[in-house]
Amino acid sequence: MLEIERYSLPNGLSVCLNRDQTAPLVAVNLWYHVGSKDEVPGKTGFAHLFEHMLFSGSLHVGNNEHFRYIQSVGGNLNGSTFFDRTNYYETLPSHYLALALWLESDRMGWFVPALTQEKLDVQKNVVKEERRLRYDNAPYGTWLEELLALAYRHDFPYSWPTIGSMDDIEAATLDDVREFFLDWYGPQNAVLTIAGDFDFGEARELVEAYFAEIPGRQSPSRPSFDPARGEPDARKIIRANVHSPRLFRLYHLPPMGDAGWIGAEFLATLFASGKSSRLVRSLTLESRIAQDVGLFVLPTEVTGMLLLTSTPRDGVTLDELEDAIDEELRRVGDGISRDEERRVQSQLRVDHARQIESLESRADAIGLMQTFFGDPDLINLWPERYDALDADELVGLAQRIFSPGNRVTVGFEPEQKR
């Protein structure tokens, strides 16, 4: 059981402290409750652009000096962006906790005075190059973008990927960036988690010293998002410069935390985690028609997604692969054995334990629980939700999730097969 102290500063910053003296290290993880979901058509990619912009310096920290400061004391750091959140994190020797807090507070409170057109232009070019390398010019690179466009109506904010469109990134102005920052990157919209070897009193004093003077701001009210889905069972086959065909599917789910989302985590493990899982065993070891198969759930806040990927072996068509996958998924109607139920529940518990084993991923998980659910202690209760799953109810859930009307499909074929 992790002991977590939670409190808030008057400016709205939520703070979560988890003391662990196993090693002389401390992890600092700052979650901002803003992601690509908070963008609008025509201005996509802003949250991810900010993941880069916030390393370009603030009033008292020079361009890229955040990296130099942390790495010079043996620490590591990075940031990440997703549909619903953006986070920045550092892990470093515990006696340098003040350094990490100073750096995070400086860009939260004094980023705008250091914002320049030159910095924006540099980061726009970095992001555009990232888009070229990871999406436009990478084999299968646009698979998620294509799935999202099929799965949701074009104005629903999960219908575009976090990287955004090339045109929108190019069109971003200094005023756009300044406004987006002031809307979303204040203390009222952030969760600061510190995990590791620290003294509670000293940590609270440091948080007060570095963050309390940053004024809270009013973030825009979020609209009530209706998860507007696209056409049921929509599919698209893309001829591209790829070596092998590959299949991608998105199955709709309830949002993270819903019982159906927890059940989908169970099903993803039952079907595609390890050699004894059903799809892996059936498709890659027995019939040997697939090179690989994967099934995983995304941690999304408004509506959920279960993603399937699979590559057929040479000589196997995408249609043959899909038929084999669907046949194996339908067999869940025969039931889930008690042995399978125990194995999957045990594996999910082990996966959760591994997630909170390291300070870095634990701080990240605590930030998620506070940001999405307003309760960091859910991290301790999460495994109980796996144990509460009922095999008969999971069969019914699987039949609903894997029904044709609940999915969209994208397939890639090598161009020479035209």
Short mmCIF file of C-alpha atoms in Angstrom, two decimals:
data_model
loop_
_atom_site.label_atom_id
_atom_site.label_comp_id
_atom_site.label_asym_id
_atom_site.label_seq_id
_atom_site.Cartn_x
_atom_site.Cartn_y
_atom_site.Cartn_z
CA MET A 1 0.00 0.00 0.00
CA LEU A 2 1.50 3.31 -1.10
CA GLU A 3 1.08 6.17 1.37
CA ILE A 4 0.24 9.34 -0.51
CA GLU A 5 -0.15 12.79 1.00
CA ARG A 6 -2.32 15.08 -1.09
CA TYR A 7 -2.97 18.79 -0.70
CA SER A 8 -3.50 21.91 -2.81
CA LEU A 9 -1.93 25.35 -2.88
CA PRO A 10 -4.23 28.41 -2.86
CA ASN A 11 -3.48 28.94 -6.58
CA GLY A 12 -5.06 25.56 -7.36
CA LEU A 13 -1.93 23.41 -7.83
CA SER A 14 -2.61 19.84 -6.66
CA VAL A 15 0.36 18.21 -4.92
CA CYS A 16 0.84 14.47 -4.27
CA LEU A 17 3.75 13.25 -2.13
CA ASN A 18 4.83 9.59 -1.88
CA ARG A 19 7.87 8.94 0.29
CA ASP A 20 10.06 5.93 -0.53
CA GLN A 21 13.56 5.69 0.97
CA THR A 22 14.55 2.55 -0.93
CA ALA A 23 17.11 4.51 -2.97
CA PRO A 24 18.49 8.08 -2.72
CA LEU A 25 16.43 9.24 -5.69
CA VAL A 26 13.42 11.41 -6.26
CA ALA A 27 10.98 11.54 -9.20
CA VAL A 28 9.14 14.76 -10.02
CA ASN A 29 6.21 14.47 -12.42
CA LEU A 30 4.05 17.42 -13.44
CA TRP A 31 0.79 16.58 -15.21
CA TYR A 32 -1.11 19.29 -17.06
CA HIS A 33 -4.72 18.38 -17.77
CA VAL A 34 -4.49 19.36 -21.42
CA GLY A 35 -3.91 17.30 -24.53
CA SER A 36 -4.95 17.13 -28.16
CA LYS A 37 -8.55 16.78 -26.93
CA ASP A 38 -8.43 20.48 -26.02
CA GLU A 39 -7.51 21.59 -29.51
CA VAL A 40 -9.98 22.53 -32.23
CA PRO A 41 -10.03 21.72 -35.96
CA GLY A 42 -7.63 24.06 -37.71
CA LYS A 43 -5.40 24.32 -34.64
CA THR A 44 -4.34 20.73 -34.05
CA GLY A 45 -0.97 19.67 -32.65
CA PHE A 46 -0.74 22.57 -30.15
CA ALA A 47 -0.45 20.39 -27.01
CA HIS A 48 2.37 18.38 -28.56
CA LEU A 49 4.02 21.57 -29.81
CA PHE A 50 4.05 22.72 -26.19
CA GLU A 51 5.79 19.54 -25.11
CA HIS A 52 8.68 20.91 -27.19
CA MET A 53 8.18 24.62 -26.50
CA LEU A 54 8.50 24.18 -22.73
CA PHE A 55 12.06 22.94 -23.18
CA SER A 56 12.96 26.09 -25.16
CA GLY A 57 13.53 28.14 -22.03
CA SER A 58 11.74 30.41 -19.60
CA LEU A 59 12.60 33.73 -17.98
CA HIS A 60 15.44 32.35 -15.81
CA VAL A 61 16.34 29.20 -17.78
CA GLY A 62 17.94 29.31 -21.22
CA ASN A 63 17.01 27.34 -24.31
CA ASN A 64 17.53 23.58 -23.68
CA GLU A 65 19.21 24.37 -20.34
CA HIS A 66 16.54 22.30 -18.56
CA PHE A 67 18.30 19.25 -20.04
CA ARG A 68 21.74 20.52 -19.09
CA TYR A 69 20.81 21.24 -15.48
CA ILE A 70 19.21 17.83 -14.88
CA GLN A 71 21.74 15.77 -16.78
CA SER A 72 24.67 17.55 -15.11
CA VAL A 73 23.62 16.05 -11.76
CA GLY A 74 23.09 12.55 -13.21
CA GLY A 75 19.34 12.82 -13.69
CA ASN A 76 17.08 12.08 -16.64
CA LEU A 77 14.03 13.92 -17.92
CA ASN A 78 11.49 14.11 -20.69
CA GLY A 79 7.91 14.99 -21.53
CA SER A 80 4.99 13.32 -23.27
CA THR A 81 1.65 14.28 -24.78
CA PHE A 82 -1.53 12.30 -25.28
CA PHE A 83 -5.20 12.95 -26.00
CA ASP A 84 -6.07 14.21 -22.50
CA ARG A 85 -2.85 15.26 -20.80
CA THR A 86 0.72 16.50 -21.14
CA ASN A 87 3.40 15.73 -18.59
CA TYR A 88 6.98 16.68 -17.81
CA TYR A 89 9.17 14.60 -15.53
CA GLU A 90 12.61 14.30 -13.98
CA THR A 91 14.31 11.62 -11.88
CA LEU A 92 17.47 12.73 -10.08
CA PRO A 93 19.45 12.34 -6.84
CA SER A 94 17.16 13.21 -3.97
CA HIS A 95 19.30 16.09 -2.67
CA TYR A 96 18.63 17.90 -5.97
CA LEU A 97 14.86 17.98 -5.48
CA ALA A 98 14.95 21.78 -5.27
CA LEU A 99 16.57 21.97 -8.71
CA ALA A 100 13.75 20.01 -10.37
CA LEU A 101 11.07 22.07 -8.63
CA TRP A 102 12.75 25.36 -9.58
CA LEU A 103 12.96 24.33 -13.24
CA GLU A 104 9.32 23.18 -13.40
CA SER A 105 8.06 26.27 -11.59
CA ASP A 106 10.02 28.63 -13.83
CA ARG A 107 8.39 27.36 -17.00
CA MET A 108 4.96 27.21 -15.39
CA GLY A 109 5.17 30.78 -14.09
CA TRP A 110 7.58 32.56 -16.42
CA PHE A 111 7.40 30.90 -19.83
CA VAL A 112 5.51 33.66 -21.66
CA PRO A 113 8.07 36.47 -21.04
CA ALA A 114 10.73 34.31 -22.72
CA LEU A 115 8.57 33.31 -25.72
CA THR A 116 9.95 34.55 -29.04
CA GLN A 117 9.10 34.08 -32.71
CA GLU A 118 12.52 32.52 -33.26
CA LYS A 119 11.88 29.84 -30.61
CA LEU A 120 8.45 29.11 -32.06
CA ASP A 121 9.85 28.76 -35.58
CA VAL A 122 12.57 26.40 -34.37
CA GLN A 123 10.12 24.15 -32.50
CA LYS A 124 7.60 24.19 -35.37
CA ASN A 125 10.34 22.87 -37.64
CA VAL A 126 11.30 20.23 -35.06
CA VAL A 127 7.69 19.04 -34.79
CA LYS A 128 7.19 19.03 -38.56
CA GLU A 129 10.33 16.93 -38.95
CA GLU A 130 9.05 14.56 -36.24
CA ARG A 131 5.80 14.24 -38.16
CA ARG A 132 7.68 13.41 -41.38
CA LEU A 133 9.88 10.81 -39.64
CA ARG A 134 7.28 9.10 -37.44
CA TYR A 135 4.12 9.45 -39.51
CA ASP A 136 4.34 10.53 -43.14
CA ASN A 137 7.54 8.75 -44.20
CA ALA A 138 7.54 5.78 -41.81
CA PRO A 139 6.12 2.41 -42.92
CA TYR A 140 2.55 2.15 -41.57
CA GLY A 141 3.25 5.52 -39.83
CA THR A 142 -0.26 6.89 -40.37
CA TRP A 143 -2.13 3.82 -39.10
CA LEU A 144 -3.49 5.45 -35.95
CA GLU A 145 -4.35 8.67 -37.77
CA GLU A 146 -6.30 6.65 -40.34
CA LEU A 147 -8.11 4.62 -37.65
CA LEU A 148 -9.10 7.73 -35.68
CA ALA A 149 -10.45 9.42 -38.82
CA LEU A 150 -12.69 6.38 -39.44
CA ALA A 151 -13.70 5.90 -35.81
CA TYR A 152 -14.92 9.42 -35.00
CA ARG A 153 -16.69 12.34 -36.64
CA HIS A 154 -14.17 14.91 -37.89
CA ASP A 155 -15.05 17.51 -35.21
CA PHE A 156 -14.68 15.08 -32.27
CA PRO A 157 -11.27 15.80 -30.73
CA TYR A 158 -10.11 12.18 -30.67
CA SER A 159 -10.43 12.14 -34.48
CA TRP A 160 -6.90 13.53 -34.93
CA PRO A 161 -3.56 12.34 -33.49
CA THR A 162 -1.55 14.34 -30.97
CA ILE A 163 1.06 15.25 -33.59
CA GLY A 164 -1.57 17.36 -35.41
CA SER A 165 -1.62 18.29 -39.07
CA MET A 166 1.35 19.74 -40.92
CA ASP A 167 -0.73 22.73 -42.09
CA ASP A 168 -1.97 23.54 -38.56
CA ILE A 169 1.54 23.35 -37.09
CA GLU A 170 2.88 25.64 -39.84
CA ALA A 171 0.03 28.12 -39.30
CA ALA A 172 0.50 28.44 -35.50
CA THR A 173 1.23 32.06 -34.55
CA LEU A 174 2.91 33.53 -31.51
CA ASP A 175 -0.49 34.80 -30.29
CA ASP A 176 -2.02 31.31 -30.73
CA VAL A 177 0.75 29.75 -28.66
CA ARG A 178 0.61 32.42 -25.96
CA GLU A 179 -3.17 32.04 -25.63
CA PHE A 180 -3.00 28.23 -25.48
CA PHE A 181 -0.38 28.38 -22.73
CA LEU A 182 -2.31 30.91 -20.63
CA ASP A 183 -5.48 28.85 -20.99
CA TRP A 184 -4.12 25.48 -19.92
CA TYR A 185 -0.65 25.57 -18.33
CA GLY A 186 -1.38 27.27 -15.03
CA PRO A 187 -1.25 25.75 -11.53
CA GLN A 188 -5.05 25.37 -11.43
CA ASN A 189 -4.79 22.80 -14.22
CA ALA A 190 -1.78 20.84 -12.95
CA VAL A 191 -0.86 17.99 -10.61
CA LEU A 192 2.66 17.92 -9.13
CA THR A 193 3.75 14.49 -7.90
CA ILE A 194 6.96 13.86 -5.95
CA ALA A 195 7.94 10.26 -5.25
CA GLY A 196 11.11 9.06 -3.57
CA ASP A 197 13.55 9.81 -0.81
CA PHE A 198 12.59 13.18 0.70
CA ASP A 199 11.51 14.74 3.94
CA PHE A 200 7.80 15.67 3.97
CA GLY A 201 8.32 18.99 5.71
CA GLU A 202 11.19 20.02 3.45
CA ALA A 203 9.29 18.99 0.31
CA ARG A 204 6.23 21.00 1.32
CA GLU A 205 8.45 24.05 2.01
CA LEU A 206 10.12 23.72 -1.40
CA VAL A 207 6.79 23.39 -3.22
CA GLU A 208 5.51 26.47 -1.39
CA ALA A 209 8.68 28.42 -2.16
CA TYR A 210 8.71 27.71 -5.88
CA PHE A 211 5.04 27.41 -6.85
CA ALA A 212 2.92 29.45 -4.44
CA GLU A 213 3.66 32.82 -6.08
CA ILE A 214 2.47 31.64 -9.51
CA PRO A 215 -1.02 33.07 -9.95
CA GLY A 216 -3.86 30.69 -10.69
CA ARG A 217 -5.79 31.33 -13.88
CA GLN A 218 -9.23 30.32 -15.06
CA SER A 219 -9.04 27.57 -17.68
CA PRO A 220 -11.76 27.55 -20.36
CA SER A 221 -14.80 25.40 -19.64
CA ARG A 222 -14.61 22.17 -21.54
CA PRO A 223 -17.61 21.37 -23.72
CA SER A 224 -19.55 18.21 -22.97
CA PHE A 225 -17.90 15.93 -25.46
CA ASP A 226 -20.24 13.56 -27.22
CA PRO A 227 -18.14 10.65 -28.46
CA ALA A 228 -19.46 11.08 -31.99
CA ARG A 229 -18.60 7.85 -33.78
CA GLY A 230 -18.01 7.39 -37.46
CA GLU A 231 -19.67 4.77 -39.65
CA PRO A 232 -19.89 1.36 -37.92
CA ASP A 233 -17.54 -1.30 -39.36
CA ALA A 234 -15.92 1.27 -41.66
CA ARG A 235 -12.77 0.00 -43.34
CA LYS A 236 -10.00 1.36 -45.53
CA ILE A 237 -7.27 -0.45 -47.44
CA ILE A 238 -4.17 1.64 -48.12
CA ARG A 239 -1.65 0.79 -50.83
CA ALA A 240 1.71 2.01 -49.58
CA ASN A 241 5.44 1.46 -49.72
CA VAL A 242 5.45 -1.31 -47.12
CA HIS A 243 7.09 -4.73 -47.13
CA SER A 244 4.16 -6.75 -45.78
CA PRO A 245 0.42 -6.35 -45.34
CA ARG A 246 -0.64 -5.32 -41.83
CA LEU A 247 -3.99 -5.07 -40.12
CA PHE A 248 -5.10 -2.39 -37.61
CA ARG A 249 -8.45 -2.21 -35.82
CA LEU A 250 -10.07 0.07 -33.27
CA TYR A 251 -12.85 -1.25 -31.04
CA HIS A 252 -14.91 1.33 -29.15
CA LEU A 253 -14.92 1.17 -25.32
CA PRO A 254 -16.29 3.15 -22.38
CA PRO A 255 -13.82 5.70 -20.91
CA MET A 256 -10.93 4.73 -18.63
CA GLY A 257 -12.12 3.70 -15.19
CA ASP A 258 -15.50 2.35 -16.35
CA ALA A 259 -16.12 -1.32 -15.52
CA GLY A 260 -16.23 -2.03 -19.26
CA TRP A 261 -12.79 -0.44 -19.71
CA ILE A 262 -11.37 -2.58 -16.87
CA GLY A 263 -12.97 -5.63 -18.47
CA ALA A 264 -11.34 -4.73 -21.78
CA GLU A 265 -7.93 -4.73 -20.07
CA PHE A 266 -8.71 -8.29 -18.96
CA LEU A 267 -9.73 -9.29 -22.50
CA ALA A 268 -6.63 -7.72 -24.06
CA THR A 269 -4.49 -9.83 -21.72
CA LEU A 270 -6.59 -12.97 -22.27
CA PHE A 271 -6.26 -12.72 -26.04
CA ALA A 272 -2.87 -11.21 -26.76
CA SER A 273 -0.43 -11.11 -23.84
CA GLY A 274 2.12 -13.91 -23.85
CA LYS A 275 2.39 -17.22 -25.70
CA SER A 276 -0.47 -18.79 -23.76
CA SER A 277 -2.94 -16.05 -24.71
CA ARG A 278 -5.63 -17.08 -27.15
CA LEU A 279 -4.84 -15.08 -30.29
CA VAL A 280 -1.07 -15.39 -29.95
CA ARG A 281 -1.28 -19.15 -29.45
CA SER A 282 -3.86 -19.72 -32.19
CA LEU A 283 -2.50 -17.40 -34.89
CA THR A 284 1.28 -17.45 -34.38
CA LEU A 285 1.96 -20.88 -32.86
CA GLU A 286 -0.78 -23.25 -34.07
CA SER A 287 -2.15 -22.11 -37.45
CA ARG A 288 0.95 -19.95 -38.01
CA ILE A 289 -0.89 -17.52 -40.27
CA ALA A 290 0.30 -14.43 -38.38
CA GLN A 291 3.76 -13.12 -37.57
CA ASP A 292 2.44 -11.16 -34.63
CA VAL A 293 -0.73 -9.99 -32.96
CA GLY A 294 -1.25 -7.30 -30.35
CA LEU A 295 -4.24 -5.97 -28.45
CA PHE A 296 -4.06 -3.05 -26.03
CA VAL A 297 -6.28 -0.50 -24.30
CA LEU A 298 -5.58 3.26 -24.39
CA PRO A 299 -5.94 5.33 -21.17
CA THR A 300 -8.38 7.91 -22.51
CA GLU A 301 -10.79 10.06 -20.57
CA VAL A 302 -13.82 10.78 -22.77
CA THR A 303 -14.30 7.46 -24.51
CA GLY A 304 -12.18 4.33 -24.68
CA MET A 305 -10.27 2.55 -27.43
CA LEU A 306 -9.06 -1.05 -27.77
CA LEU A 307 -6.50 -1.35 -30.55
CA LEU A 308 -5.58 -4.53 -32.46
CA THR A 309 -2.54 -4.93 -34.70
CA SER A 310 -1.46 -8.02 -36.64
CA THR A 311 0.88 -8.92 -39.49
CA PRO A 312 0.10 -11.96 -41.66
CA ARG A 313 2.79 -14.44 -42.63
CA ASP A 314 3.97 -14.51 -46.26
CA GLY A 315 1.24 -15.80 -48.56
CA VAL A 316 -1.61 -15.04 -46.14
CA THR A 317 -4.04 -12.31 -47.20
CA LEU A 318 -5.53 -9.68 -44.92
CA ASP A 319 -8.98 -11.25 -45.48
CA GLU A 320 -7.71 -14.64 -44.33
CA LEU A 321 -6.05 -13.05 -41.31
CA GLU A 322 -9.21 -11.16 -40.36
CA ASP A 323 -11.33 -14.31 -40.68
CA ALA A 324 -8.97 -16.21 -38.36
CA ILE A 325 -8.94 -13.37 -35.81
CA ASP A 326 -12.73 -13.05 -35.83
CA GLU A 327 -13.18 -16.82 -35.47
CA GLU A 328 -10.90 -16.89 -32.41
CA LEU A 329 -12.63 -13.87 -30.87
CA ARG A 330 -16.05 -15.52 -31.37
CA ARG A 331 -14.88 -18.58 -29.41
CA VAL A 332 -15.07 -16.51 -26.26
CA GLY A 333 -18.78 -17.32 -26.44
CA ASP A 334 -17.82 -20.83 -25.28
CA GLY A 335 -16.74 -19.30 -21.99
CA ILE A 336 -13.64 -18.32 -20.01
CA SER A 337 -12.21 -21.10 -17.86
CA ARG A 338 -11.43 -20.62 -14.19
CA ASP A 339 -7.74 -21.26 -14.93
CA GLU A 340 -7.72 -18.50 -17.56
CA GLU A 341 -9.51 -16.14 -15.20
CA ARG A 342 -6.92 -16.72 -12.46
CA ARG A 343 -3.98 -16.46 -14.86
CA VAL A 344 -5.13 -13.17 -16.37
CA GLN A 345 -6.03 -11.62 -13.01
CA SER A 346 -2.62 -12.62 -11.66
CA GLN A 347 -0.88 -11.19 -14.73
CA LEU A 348 -2.75 -7.88 -14.43
CA ARG A 349 -1.73 -7.64 -10.77
CA VAL A 350 1.90 -8.29 -11.70
CA ASP A 351 1.75 -5.65 -14.47
CA HIS A 352 0.33 -3.14 -11.99
CA ALA A 353 3.03 -3.96 -9.43
CA ARG A 354 5.72 -3.43 -12.07
CA GLN A 355 4.18 -0.10 -13.01
CA ILE A 356 4.53 1.24 -9.50
CA GLU A 357 7.88 -0.44 -8.83
CA SER A 358 9.99 2.40 -10.26
CA LEU A 359 9.72 5.92 -8.88
CA GLU A 360 9.34 7.40 -12.35
CA SER A 361 6.38 5.30 -13.50
CA ARG A 362 4.80 5.40 -10.02
CA ALA A 363 4.83 9.20 -9.99
CA ASP A 364 3.29 9.12 -13.45
CA ALA A 365 0.51 6.75 -12.32
CA ILE A 366 -0.24 8.87 -9.24
CA GLY A 367 -0.49 11.95 -11.46
CA LEU A 368 -2.92 10.11 -13.72
CA MET A 369 -5.19 9.06 -10.85
CA GLN A 370 -5.33 12.59 -9.43
CA THR A 371 -5.81 14.24 -12.84
CA PHE A 372 -8.48 11.93 -14.25
CA PHE A 373 -10.28 10.81 -11.08
CA GLY A 374 -9.30 13.33 -8.38
CA ASP A 375 -8.06 10.53 -6.11
CA PRO A 376 -4.40 9.39 -6.13
CA ASP A 377 -5.18 6.58 -3.70
CA LEU A 378 -6.98 4.76 -6.51
CA ILE A 379 -3.52 3.51 -7.42
CA ASN A 380 -3.77 1.22 -4.37
CA LEU A 381 -7.31 0.04 -5.16
CA TRP A 382 -6.93 -0.53 -8.91
CA PRO A 383 -5.95 -4.25 -8.70
CA GLU A 384 -9.11 -5.01 -6.72
CA ARG A 385 -11.11 -4.07 -9.80
CA TYR A 386 -9.49 -6.93 -11.72
CA ASP A 387 -10.43 -9.39 -8.97
CA ALA A 388 -14.05 -8.20 -9.09
CA LEU A 389 -14.47 -9.20 -12.74
CA ASP A 390 -16.93 -12.01 -13.40
CA ALA A 391 -16.18 -14.54 -16.16
CA ASP A 392 -19.77 -14.73 -17.43
CA GLU A 393 -20.04 -10.94 -17.58
CA LEU A 394 -16.71 -10.79 -19.42
CA VAL A 395 -18.07 -13.14 -22.10
CA GLY A 396 -21.01 -10.80 -22.69
CA LEU A 397 -18.68 -7.79 -22.69
CA ALA A 398 -16.38 -9.44 -25.25
CA GLN A 399 -19.28 -10.23 -27.55
CA ARG A 400 -20.35 -6.58 -27.47
CA ILE A 401 -16.84 -5.17 -27.91
CA PHE A 402 -15.83 -7.49 -30.75
CA SER A 403 -19.08 -7.16 -32.71
CA PRO A 404 -18.60 -5.79 -36.27
CA GLY A 405 -20.66 -2.69 -35.55
CA ASN A 406 -18.25 -1.67 -32.77
CA ARG A 407 -15.07 -1.53 -34.84
CA VAL A 408 -13.29 0.19 -37.68
CA THR A 409 -10.49 -1.37 -39.72
CA VAL A 410 -7.45 -0.13 -41.64
CA GLY A 411 -5.28 -2.45 -43.71
CA PHE A 412 -1.99 -1.72 -45.43
CA GLU A 413 -1.01 -3.56 -48.63
CA PRO A 414 2.29 -3.30 -50.52
CA GLU A 415 1.96 -1.07 -53.57
CA GLN A 416 3.15 -3.73 -55.99
CA LYS A 417 -0.02 -5.77 -55.38
CA ARG A 418 -2.12 -3.30 -57.38
#
